[in-house]
């Protein structure tokens, strides 16, 4: 554990000394990174829903979970800018992401706006507004996955 942490820190230090040029990024890492961002978005979304449904008694974590969701949503566009459609790397993103970039990026922006609205609703404490905001966020996930992600 300790050794792994040291190795990771060393790798981080090396990365800091020699920042990789954007064009040197390999497609496999681009896909891995964006999937990890999506996974984090999925985790925060699921936790918000579990708290709201009362499946866990962690209501104090509702606001920070919503905030992490909104913050992570803000990271989601950049890692899709790398077009990996012809890279041969395994991905569930369809080529339409890049063929129809305006619609795709519009979907990401809508998720960003709606997760911000969710944070505001949670801050207000208005249960009706929170429910509507969660629903609106979930729609952005589904719409985009239906259009740009293979089952
Ligand atoms: C505008 C498009 C878009 C929006 C909005 C979007 N996603 Fe995604 N999502 C994708 C695409 C494309 C992939 C496939 C990425 C890949 O395999 O390279 C994906 C993949 C995922 C994955 C699987 C990640 C993995 O490990 O392979 C999860 C989980 C996920 N999204 C959750 C969500 C949730 C939850 C939301 C809403 C809060 C959301 N997504 C909103 C486009 C979107």
GROMACS .gro file of N, CA and C and ligand atoms in nm:
model
  496
    1UNK      N    1   0.084  -0.120   0.000
    1UNK     CA    2   0.000   0.000   0.000
    1UNK      C    3   0.087   0.123   0.000
    2UNK      N    4   0.184   0.124   0.095
    2UNK     CA    5   0.272   0.240   0.107
    2UNK      C    6   0.355   0.257  -0.020
    3UNK      N    7   0.408   0.141  -0.066
    3UNK     CA    8   0.492   0.145  -0.186
    3UNK      C    9   0.414   0.194  -0.306
    4UNK      N   10   0.289   0.147  -0.314
    4UNK     CA   11   0.206   0.189  -0.427
    4UNK      C   12   0.181   0.339  -0.421
    5UNK      N   13   0.159   0.388  -0.299
    5UNK     CA   14   0.133   0.531  -0.283
    5UNK      C   15   0.256   0.610  -0.325
    6UNK      N   16   0.374   0.558  -0.287
    6UNK     CA   17   0.498   0.627  -0.324
    6UNK      C   18   0.517   0.626  -0.475
    7UNK      N   19   0.489   0.509  -0.535
    7UNK     CA   20   0.501   0.498  -0.680
    7UNK      C   21   0.407   0.596  -0.749
    8UNK      N   22   0.285   0.605  -0.695
    8UNK     CA   23   0.186   0.696  -0.755
    8UNK      C   24   0.233   0.840  -0.741
    9UNK      N   25   0.289   0.873  -0.624
    9UNK     CA   26   0.336   1.009  -0.601
    9UNK      C   27   0.452   1.041  -0.694
   10UNK      N   28   0.539   0.942  -0.715
   10UNK     CA   29   0.653   0.963  -0.804
   10UNK      C   30   0.604   0.988  -0.947
   11UNK      N   31   0.505   0.909  -0.986
   11UNK     CA   32   0.451   0.925  -1.121
   11UNK      C   33   0.388   1.063  -1.136
   12UNK      N   34   0.319   1.106  -1.030
   12UNK     CA   35   0.256   1.238  -1.032
   12UNK      C   36   0.361   1.347  -1.044
   13UNK      N   37   0.470   1.331  -0.967
   13UNK     CA   38   0.576   1.430  -0.970
   13UNK      C   39   0.638   1.436  -1.109
   14UNK      N   40   0.658   1.319  -1.170
   14UNK     CA   41   0.715   1.315  -1.305
   14UNK      C   42   0.621   1.385  -1.403
   15UNK      N   43   0.492   1.361  -1.384
   15UNK     CA   44   0.394   1.423  -1.474
   15UNK      C   45   0.397   1.574  -1.460
   16UNK      N   46   0.419   1.620  -1.335
   16UNK     CA   47   0.421   1.764  -1.311
   16UNK      C   48   0.542   1.828  -1.377
   17UNK      N   49   0.655   1.754  -1.378
   17UNK     CA   50   0.778   1.807  -1.436
   17UNK      C   51   0.767   1.811  -1.588
   18UNK      N   52   0.705   1.707  -1.644
   18UNK     CA   53   0.696   1.699  -1.790
   18UNK      C   54   0.551   1.686  -1.833
   19UNK      N   55   0.477   1.796  -1.829
   19UNK     CA   56   0.335   1.787  -1.867
   19UNK      C   57   0.322   1.737  -2.011
   20UNK      N   58   0.229   1.645  -2.029
   20UNK     CA   59   0.215   1.583  -2.159
   20UNK      C   60   0.144   1.678  -2.255
   21UNK      N   61   0.194   1.687  -2.374
   21UNK     CA   62   0.126   1.770  -2.474
   21UNK      C   63  -0.007   1.705  -2.507
   22UNK      N   64  -0.108   1.787  -2.532
   22UNK     CA   65  -0.241   1.733  -2.559
   22UNK      C   66  -0.239   1.636  -2.676
   23UNK      N   67  -0.158   1.663  -2.777
   23UNK     CA   68  -0.159   1.576  -2.895
   23UNK      C   69  -0.085   1.446  -2.873
   24UNK      N   70  -0.019   1.434  -2.755
   24UNK     CA   71   0.051   1.310  -2.727
   24UNK      C   72  -0.038   1.213  -2.649
   25UNK      N   73  -0.159   1.256  -2.617
   25UNK     CA   74  -0.248   1.172  -2.537
   25UNK      C   75  -0.290   1.050  -2.618
   26UNK      N   76  -0.287   0.934  -2.557
   26UNK     CA   77  -0.333   0.822  -2.636
   26UNK      C   78  -0.482   0.796  -2.613
   27UNK      N   79  -0.544   0.739  -2.716
   27UNK     CA   80  -0.689   0.727  -2.718
   27UNK      C   81  -0.740   0.643  -2.601
   28UNK      N   82  -0.660   0.543  -2.564
   28UNK     CA   83  -0.703   0.456  -2.454
   28UNK      C   84  -0.719   0.536  -2.325
   29UNK      N   85  -0.623   0.624  -2.299
   29UNK     CA   86  -0.632   0.707  -2.178
   29UNK      C   87  -0.746   0.809  -2.188
   30UNK      N   88  -0.768   0.860  -2.308
   30UNK     CA   89  -0.877   0.956  -2.327
   30UNK      C   90  -1.011   0.890  -2.293
   31UNK      N   91  -1.028   0.766  -2.341
   31UNK     CA   92  -1.153   0.694  -2.316
   31UNK      C   93  -1.165   0.660  -2.167
   32UNK      N   94  -1.055   0.614  -2.109
   32UNK     CA   95  -1.056   0.576  -1.967
   32UNK      C   96  -1.094   0.697  -1.881
   33UNK      N   97  -1.034   0.810  -1.912
   33UNK     CA   98  -1.059   0.931  -1.833
   33UNK      C   99  -1.205   0.972  -1.842
   34UNK      N  100  -1.258   0.977  -1.964
   34UNK     CA  101  -1.397   1.025  -1.976
   34UNK      C  102  -1.496   0.925  -1.914
   35UNK      N  103  -1.463   0.796  -1.921
   35UNK     CA  104  -1.551   0.698  -1.856
   35UNK      C  105  -1.547   0.715  -1.705
   36UNK      N  106  -1.430   0.749  -1.653
   36UNK     CA  107  -1.419   0.772  -1.508
   36UNK      C  108  -1.497   0.895  -1.465
   37UNK      N  109  -1.496   0.999  -1.549
   37UNK     CA  110  -1.577   1.117  -1.518
   37UNK      C  111  -1.725   1.078  -1.515
   38UNK      N  112  -1.768   1.002  -1.617
   38UNK     CA  113  -1.908   0.959  -1.623
   38UNK      C  114  -1.943   0.869  -1.504
   39UNK      N  115  -1.851   0.782  -1.467
   39UNK     CA  116  -1.875   0.694  -1.353
   39UNK      C  117  -1.895   0.776  -1.225
   40UNK      N  118  -1.813   0.879  -1.209
   40UNK     CA  119  -1.826   0.965  -1.090
   40UNK      C  120  -1.960   1.037  -1.093
   41UNK      N  121  -1.999   1.085  -1.211
   41UNK     CA  122  -2.130   1.150  -1.225
   41UNK      C  123  -2.240   1.051  -1.186
   42UNK      N  124  -2.225   0.926  -1.233
   42UNK     CA  125  -2.324   0.823  -1.199
   42UNK      C  126  -2.329   0.797  -1.049
   43UNK      N  127  -2.214   0.791  -0.986
   43UNK     CA  128  -2.209   0.765  -0.842
   43UNK      C  129  -2.276   0.875  -0.762
   44UNK      N  130  -2.246   0.999  -0.796
   44UNK     CA  131  -2.307   1.111  -0.722
   44UNK      C  132  -2.458   1.116  -0.746
   45UNK      N  133  -2.498   1.091  -0.871
   45UNK     CA  134  -2.642   1.092  -0.902
   45UNK      C  135  -2.713   0.985  -0.821
   46UNK      N  136  -2.657   0.864  -0.821
   46UNK     CA  137  -2.721   0.754  -0.748
   46UNK      C  138  -2.728   0.784  -0.598
   47UNK      N  139  -2.623   0.846  -0.545
   47UNK     CA  140  -2.625   0.877  -0.401
   47UNK      C  141  -2.729   0.983  -0.368
   48UNK      N  142  -2.742   1.083  -0.455
   48UNK     CA  143  -2.847   1.185  -0.434
   48UNK      C  144  -2.984   1.116  -0.428
   49UNK      N  145  -3.006   1.025  -0.523
   49UNK     CA  146  -3.135   0.956  -0.529
   49UNK      C  147  -3.157   0.869  -0.405
   50UNK      N  148  -3.052   0.798  -0.362
   50UNK     CA  149  -3.066   0.712  -0.243
   50UNK      C  150  -3.101   0.795  -0.118
   51UNK      N  151  -3.038   0.911  -0.106
   51UNK     CA  152  -3.065   0.997   0.010
   51UNK      C  153  -3.210   1.047   0.003
   52UNK      N  154  -3.251   1.092  -0.117
   52UNK     CA  155  -3.387   1.146  -0.131
   52UNK      C  156  -3.493   1.039  -0.107
   53UNK      N  157  -3.463   0.915  -0.146
   53UNK     CA  158  -3.559   0.807  -0.124
   53UNK      C  159  -3.558   0.758   0.020
   54UNK      N  160  -3.463   0.806   0.100
   54UNK     CA  161  -3.454   0.762   0.238
   54UNK      C  162  -3.392   0.624   0.252
   55UNK      N  163  -3.323   0.579   0.149
   55UNK     CA  164  -3.259   0.447   0.156
   55UNK      C  165  -3.136   0.449   0.247
   56UNK      N  166  -3.082   0.568   0.267
   56UNK     CA  167  -2.973   0.587   0.365
   56UNK      C  168  -3.007   0.715   0.443
   57UNK      N  169  -2.976   0.716   0.574
   57UNK     CA  170  -3.013   0.832   0.655
   57UNK      C  171  -2.906   0.940   0.654
   58UNK      N  172  -2.862   0.978   0.533
   58UNK     CA  173  -2.748   1.070   0.524
   58UNK      C  174  -2.790   1.206   0.468
   59UNK      N  175  -2.900   1.260   0.520
   59UNK     CA  176  -2.951   1.383   0.459
   59UNK      C  177  -2.850   1.498   0.465
   60UNK      N  178  -2.758   1.493   0.563
   60UNK     CA  179  -2.654   1.597   0.568
   60UNK      C  180  -2.561   1.592   0.447
   61UNK      N  181  -2.562   1.479   0.378
   61UNK     CA  182  -2.473   1.467   0.262
   61UNK      C  183  -2.544   1.495   0.131
   62UNK      N  184  -2.672   1.536   0.140
   62UNK     CA  185  -2.744   1.565   0.015
   62UNK      C  186  -2.681   1.683  -0.059
   63UNK      N  187  -2.660   1.793   0.014
   63UNK     CA  188  -2.606   1.911  -0.053
   63UNK      C  189  -2.466   1.886  -0.109
   64UNK      N  190  -2.371   1.832  -0.029
   64UNK     CA  191  -2.239   1.807  -0.088
   64UNK      C  192  -2.243   1.708  -0.204
   65UNK      N  193  -2.333   1.610  -0.199
   65UNK     CA  194  -2.342   1.515  -0.311
   65UNK      C  195  -2.391   1.587  -0.437
   66UNK      N  196  -2.491   1.673  -0.421
   66UNK     CA  197  -2.543   1.750  -0.535
   66UNK      C  198  -2.434   1.843  -0.589
   67UNK      N  199  -2.357   1.902  -0.496
   67UNK     CA  200  -2.249   1.992  -0.541
   67UNK      C  201  -2.140   1.915  -0.616
   68UNK      N  202  -2.105   1.796  -0.566
   68UNK     CA  203  -2.004   1.716  -0.636
   68UNK      C  204  -2.054   1.673  -0.773
   69UNK      N  205  -2.184   1.643  -0.780
   69UNK     CA  206  -2.242   1.609  -0.909
   69UNK      C  207  -2.228   1.726  -1.006
   70UNK      N  208  -2.264   1.845  -0.959
   70UNK     CA  209  -2.256   1.964  -1.045
   70UNK      C  210  -2.110   1.994  -1.083
   71UNK      N  211  -2.020   1.979  -0.987
   71UNK     CA  212  -1.878   2.005  -1.017
   71UNK      C  213  -1.824   1.903  -1.118
   72UNK      N  214  -1.865   1.777  -1.102
   72UNK     CA  215  -1.815   1.673  -1.192
   72UNK      C  216  -1.874   1.692  -1.332
   73UNK      N  217  -2.001   1.734  -1.336
   73UNK     CA  218  -2.065   1.761  -1.466
   73UNK      C  219  -1.985   1.867  -1.543
   74UNK      N  220  -1.927   1.960  -1.468
   74UNK     CA  221  -1.847   2.065  -1.533
   74UNK      C  222  -1.720   2.011  -1.599
   75UNK      N  223  -1.681   1.889  -1.560
   75UNK     CA  224  -1.558   1.830  -1.616
   75UNK      C  225  -1.587   1.743  -1.739
   76UNK      N  226  -1.715   1.729  -1.773
   76UNK     CA  227  -1.753   1.623  -1.868
   76UNK      C  228  -1.730   1.655  -2.015
   77UNK      N  229  -1.722   1.782  -2.050
   77UNK     CA  230  -1.712   1.812  -2.195
   77UNK      C  231  -1.571   1.790  -2.249
   78UNK      N  232  -1.472   1.845  -2.181
   78UNK     CA  233  -1.334   1.841  -2.230
   78UNK      C  234  -1.288   1.700  -2.270
   79UNK      N  235  -1.309   1.598  -2.185
   79UNK     CA  236  -1.257   1.466  -2.222
   79UNK      C  237  -1.325   1.404  -2.343
   80UNK      N  238  -1.435   1.461  -2.389
   80UNK     CA  239  -1.498   1.409  -2.513
   80UNK      C  240  -1.445   1.481  -2.637
   81UNK      N  241  -1.365   1.586  -2.617
   81UNK     CA  242  -1.316   1.659  -2.734
   81UNK      C  243  -1.222   1.574  -2.817
   82UNK      N  244  -1.159   1.475  -2.752
   82UNK     CA  245  -1.070   1.384  -2.825
   82UNK      C  246  -1.155   1.284  -2.904
   83UNK      N  247  -1.150   1.294  -3.036
   83UNK     CA  248  -1.231   1.203  -3.119
   83UNK      C  249  -1.163   1.066  -3.125
   84UNK      N  250  -1.227   0.968  -3.062
   84UNK     CA  251  -1.168   0.834  -3.056
   84UNK      C  252  -1.244   0.736  -3.145
   85UNK      N  253  -1.331   0.790  -3.231
   85UNK     CA  254  -1.420   0.702  -3.309
   85UNK      C  255  -1.343   0.600  -3.393
   86UNK      N  256  -1.230   0.641  -3.451
   86UNK     CA  257  -1.156   0.550  -3.538
   86UNK      C  258  -1.032   0.492  -3.471
   87UNK      N  259  -1.027   0.502  -3.338
   87UNK     CA  260  -0.905   0.461  -3.267
   87UNK      C  261  -0.899   0.311  -3.243
   88UNK      N  262  -1.013   0.244  -3.253
   88UNK     CA  263  -1.016   0.102  -3.223
   88UNK      C  264  -1.025   0.072  -3.074
   89UNK      N  265  -1.025   0.178  -2.991
   89UNK     CA  266  -1.035   0.157  -2.846
   89UNK      C  267  -1.181   0.126  -2.811
   90UNK      N  268  -1.199   0.029  -2.721
   90UNK     CA  269  -1.333  -0.013  -2.683
   90UNK      C  270  -1.404   0.100  -2.607
   91UNK      N  271  -1.518   0.137  -2.656
   91UNK     CA  272  -1.595   0.246  -2.595
   91UNK      C  273  -1.741   0.224  -2.627
   92UNK      N  274  -1.828   0.280  -2.542
   92UNK     CA  275  -1.971   0.272  -2.575
   92UNK      C  276  -2.019   0.404  -2.636
   93UNK      N  277  -1.927   0.500  -2.653
   93UNK     CA  278  -1.964   0.625  -2.719
   93UNK      C  279  -1.974   0.599  -2.869
   94UNK      N  280  -2.083   0.643  -2.931
   94UNK     CA  281  -2.098   0.622  -3.075
   94UNK      C  282  -2.027   0.734  -3.151
   95UNK      N  283  -2.000   0.709  -3.280
   95UNK     CA  284  -1.933   0.810  -3.363
   95UNK      C  285  -2.016   0.937  -3.374
   96UNK      N  286  -2.146   0.926  -3.347
   96UNK     CA  287  -2.234   1.044  -3.354
   96UNK      C  288  -2.191   1.154  -3.258
   97UNK      N  289  -2.120   1.117  -3.151
   97UNK     CA  290  -2.070   1.219  -3.058
   97UNK      C  291  -1.996   1.326  -3.136
   98UNK      N  292  -1.910   1.283  -3.230
   98UNK     CA  293  -1.826   1.377  -3.304
   98UNK      C  294  -1.891   1.419  -3.436
   99UNK      N  295  -1.978   1.333  -3.492
   99UNK     CA  296  -2.050   1.371  -3.614
   99UNK      C  297  -2.157   1.474  -3.585
  100UNK      N  298  -2.201   1.477  -3.461
  100UNK     CA  299  -2.313   1.563  -3.424
  100UNK      C  300  -2.275   1.639  -3.296
  101UNK      N  301  -2.156   1.699  -3.301
  101UNK     CA  302  -2.094   1.758  -3.183
  101UNK      C  303  -2.180   1.865  -3.117
  102UNK      N  304  -2.248   1.947  -3.199
  102UNK     CA  305  -2.328   2.056  -3.141
  102UNK      C  306  -2.438   2.000  -3.051
  103UNK      N  307  -2.503   1.894  -3.100
  103UNK     CA  308  -2.610   1.835  -3.020
  103UNK      C  309  -2.551   1.768  -2.895
  104UNK      N  310  -2.440   1.697  -2.914
  104UNK     CA  311  -2.377   1.629  -2.800
  104UNK      C  312  -2.334   1.731  -2.694
  105UNK      N  313  -2.260   1.833  -2.736
  105UNK     CA  314  -2.209   1.930  -2.638
  105UNK      C  315  -2.324   2.008  -2.575
  106UNK      N  316  -2.432   2.026  -2.653
  106UNK     CA  317  -2.552   2.090  -2.598
  106UNK      C  318  -2.611   2.006  -2.485
  107UNK      N  319  -2.604   1.874  -2.503
  107UNK     CA  320  -2.655   1.783  -2.399
  107UNK      C  321  -2.572   1.791  -2.272
  108UNK      N  322  -2.441   1.801  -2.289
  108UNK     CA  323  -2.353   1.815  -2.172
  108UNK      C  324  -2.383   1.947  -2.101
  109UNK      N  325  -2.399   2.053  -2.179
  109UNK     CA  326  -2.426   2.184  -2.118
  109UNK      C  327  -2.559   2.183  -2.044
  110UNK      N  328  -2.658   2.114  -2.102
  110UNK     CA  329  -2.788   2.105  -2.034
  110UNK      C  330  -2.774   2.032  -1.900
  111UNK      N  331  -2.694   1.924  -1.900
  111UNK     CA  332  -2.669   1.854  -1.773
  111UNK      C  333  -2.603   1.948  -1.673
  112UNK      N  334  -2.508   2.028  -1.720
  112UNK     CA  335  -2.438   2.122  -1.629
  112UNK      C  336  -2.537   2.222  -1.569
  113UNK      N  337  -2.625   2.276  -1.654
  113UNK     CA  338  -2.723   2.374  -1.604
  113UNK      C  339  -2.819   2.309  -1.504
  114UNK      N  340  -2.864   2.190  -1.541
  114UNK     CA  341  -2.965   2.126  -1.455
  114UNK      C  342  -2.908   2.075  -1.323
  115UNK      N  343  -2.780   2.039  -1.322
  115UNK     CA  344  -2.721   2.000  -1.194
  115UNK      C  345  -2.701   2.124  -1.107
  116UNK      N  346  -2.675   2.239  -1.169
  116UNK     CA  347  -2.668   2.365  -1.092
  116UNK      C  348  -2.805   2.397  -1.032
  117UNK      N  349  -2.909   2.375  -1.113
  117UNK     CA  350  -3.046   2.400  -1.064
  117UNK      C  351  -3.077   2.309  -0.946
  118UNK      N  352  -3.027   2.184  -0.955
  118UNK     CA  353  -3.048   2.089  -0.844
  118UNK      C  354  -2.982   2.140  -0.715
  119UNK      N  355  -2.861   2.190  -0.728
  119UNK     CA  356  -2.791   2.243  -0.610
  119UNK      C  357  -2.874   2.356  -0.548
  120UNK      N  358  -2.923   2.446  -0.634
  120UNK     CA  359  -3.003   2.559  -0.584
  120UNK      C  360  -3.130   2.510  -0.516
  121UNK      N  361  -3.192   2.404  -0.573
  121UNK     CA  362  -3.314   2.349  -0.514
  121UNK      C  363  -3.285   2.289  -0.376
  122UNK      N  364  -3.174   2.216  -0.368
  122UNK     CA  365  -3.138   2.155  -0.238
  122UNK      C  366  -3.111   2.265  -0.136
  123UNK      N  367  -3.044   2.370  -0.179
  123UNK     CA  368  -3.016   2.482  -0.087
  123UNK      C  369  -3.145   2.547  -0.039
  124UNK      N  370  -3.245   2.550  -0.127
  124UNK     CA  371  -3.373   2.612  -0.089
  124UNK      C  372  -3.452   2.525   0.007
  125UNK      N  373  -3.426   2.393   0.004
  125UNK     CA  374  -3.496   2.300   0.091
  125UNK      C  375  -3.638   2.267   0.044
  126UNK      N  376  -3.677   2.321  -0.072
  126UNK     CA  377  -3.812   2.298  -0.126
  126UNK      C  378  -3.818   2.157  -0.187
  127UNK      N  379  -3.894   2.069  -0.120
  127UNK     CA  380  -3.897   1.927  -0.162
  127UNK      C  381  -3.948   1.910  -0.305
  128UNK      N  382  -4.053   1.987  -0.340
  128UNK     CA  383  -4.109   1.977  -0.475
  128UNK      C  384  -4.006   2.017  -0.579
  129UNK      N  385  -3.935   2.126  -0.551
  129UNK     CA  386  -3.834   2.175  -0.645
  129UNK      C  387  -3.718   2.075  -0.657
  130UNK      N  388  -3.683   2.011  -0.546
  130UNK     CA  389  -3.574   1.913  -0.549
  130UNK      C  390  -3.614   1.794  -0.636
  131UNK      N  391  -3.737   1.746  -0.617
  131UNK     CA  392  -3.786   1.633  -0.695
  131UNK      C  393  -3.785   1.664  -0.844
  132UNK      N  394  -3.835   1.783  -0.878
  132UNK     CA  395  -3.838   1.822  -1.020
  132UNK      C  396  -3.698   1.834  -1.076
  133UNK      N  397  -3.608   1.889  -0.997
  133UNK     CA  398  -3.471   1.910  -1.044
  133UNK      C  399  -3.400   1.777  -1.069
  134UNK      N  400  -3.423   1.680  -0.980
  134UNK     CA  401  -3.360   1.549  -0.998
  134UNK      C  402  -3.413   1.483  -1.125
  135UNK      N  403  -3.544   1.495  -1.143
  135UNK     CA  404  -3.607   1.441  -1.263
  135UNK      C  405  -3.546   1.503  -1.389
  136UNK      N  406  -3.528   1.634  -1.385
  136UNK     CA  407  -3.474   1.706  -1.500
  136UNK      C  408  -3.330   1.664  -1.529
  137UNK      N  409  -3.253   1.639  -1.423
  137UNK     CA  410  -3.115   1.592  -1.442
  137UNK      C  411  -3.118   1.454  -1.507
  138UNK      N  412  -3.202   1.364  -1.452
  138UNK     CA  413  -3.207   1.226  -1.502
  138UNK      C  414  -3.246   1.222  -1.651
  139UNK      N  415  -3.331   1.316  -1.691
  139UNK     CA  416  -3.369   1.323  -1.834
  139UNK      C  417  -3.248   1.353  -1.922
  140UNK      N  418  -3.159   1.439  -1.874
  140UNK     CA  419  -3.043   1.472  -1.958
  140UNK      C  420  -2.953   1.349  -1.975
  141UNK      N  421  -2.940   1.267  -1.871
  141UNK     CA  422  -2.860   1.145  -1.882
  141UNK      C  423  -2.922   1.054  -1.986
  142UNK      N  424  -3.053   1.031  -1.970
  142UNK     CA  425  -3.120   0.934  -2.056
  142UNK      C  426  -3.120   0.980  -2.202
  143UNK      N  427  -3.155   1.107  -2.223
  143UNK     CA  428  -3.158   1.159  -2.361
  143UNK      C  429  -3.025   1.139  -2.431
  144UNK      N  430  -2.920   1.174  -2.362
  144UNK     CA  431  -2.789   1.165  -2.427
  144UNK      C  432  -2.748   1.020  -2.447
  145UNK      N  433  -2.770   0.937  -2.348
  145UNK     CA  434  -2.732   0.795  -2.363
  145UNK      C  435  -2.811   0.731  -2.476
  146UNK      N  436  -2.940   0.766  -2.487
  146UNK     CA  437  -3.022   0.709  -2.596
  146UNK      C  438  -2.963   0.746  -2.733
  147UNK      N  439  -2.910   0.866  -2.742
  147UNK     CA  440  -2.862   0.916  -2.872
  147UNK      C  441  -2.716   0.887  -2.901
  148UNK      N  442  -2.634   0.881  -2.797
  148UNK     CA  443  -2.489   0.880  -2.820
  148UNK      C  444  -2.414   0.765  -2.754
  149UNK      N  445  -2.487   0.672  -2.698
  149UNK     CA  446  -2.419   0.562  -2.630
  149UNK      C  447  -2.480   0.430  -2.673
  150UNK      N  448  -2.391   0.334  -2.704
  150UNK     CA  449  -2.440   0.200  -2.740
  150UNK      C  450  -2.482   0.126  -2.615
  151UNK      N  451  -2.585   0.046  -2.631
  151UNK     CA  452  -2.635  -0.031  -2.517
  151UNK      C  453  -2.536  -0.141  -2.480
  152LIG     C1  454  -2.444   1.472  -2.356
  152LIG     C2  455  -2.419   1.333  -2.334
  152LIG     C3  456  -2.421   1.270  -2.198
  152LIG     C4  457  -2.485   1.313  -2.083
  152LIG     C5  458  -2.566   1.438  -2.060
  152LIG     C6  459  -2.459   1.211  -1.985
  152LIG     N1  460  -2.382   1.110  -2.036
  152LIG    FE1  461  -2.317   0.947  -1.936
  152LIG     N2  462  -2.218   0.883  -2.103
  152LIG     C7  463  -2.218   0.948  -2.225
  152LIG     C8  464  -2.138   0.872  -2.319
  152LIG     C9  465  -2.113   0.908  -2.465
  152LIG    C10  466  -2.087   0.762  -2.249
  152LIG    C11  467  -1.994   0.652  -2.304
  152LIG    C12  468  -1.848   0.689  -2.276
  152LIG    C13  469  -1.750   0.587  -2.331
  152LIG     O1  470  -1.775   0.464  -2.322
  152LIG     O2  471  -1.646   0.630  -2.385
  152LIG    C14  472  -2.141   0.771  -2.113
  152LIG    C15  473  -2.115   0.679  -2.013
  152LIG    C16  474  -2.172   0.682  -1.887
  152LIG    C17  475  -2.149   0.583  -1.784
  152LIG    C18  476  -2.063   0.458  -1.797
  152LIG    C19  477  -1.917   0.493  -1.770
  152LIG    C20  478  -1.825   0.373  -1.787
  152LIG     O3  479  -1.769   0.329  -1.686
  152LIG     O4  480  -1.809   0.323  -1.899
  152LIG    C21  481  -2.222   0.622  -1.674
  152LIG    C22  482  -2.231   0.550  -1.539
  152LIG    C23  483  -2.290   0.744  -1.708
  152LIG     N3  484  -2.256   0.779  -1.839
  152LIG    C24  485  -2.373   0.813  -1.622
  152LIG    C25  486  -2.435   0.934  -1.655
  152LIG    C26  487  -2.528   1.004  -1.568
  152LIG    C27  488  -2.573   0.957  -1.431
  152LIG    C28  489  -2.565   1.118  -1.633
  152LIG    C29  490  -2.659   1.227  -1.591
  152LIG    C30  491  -2.642   1.288  -1.463
  152LIG    C31  492  -2.496   1.117  -1.762
  152LIG     N4  493  -2.420   1.004  -1.772
  152LIG    C32  494  -2.509   1.217  -1.855
  152LIG    C33  495  -2.285   1.063  -2.255
  152LIG    C34  496  -2.358   1.142  -2.167
   0.00000   0.00000   0.00000
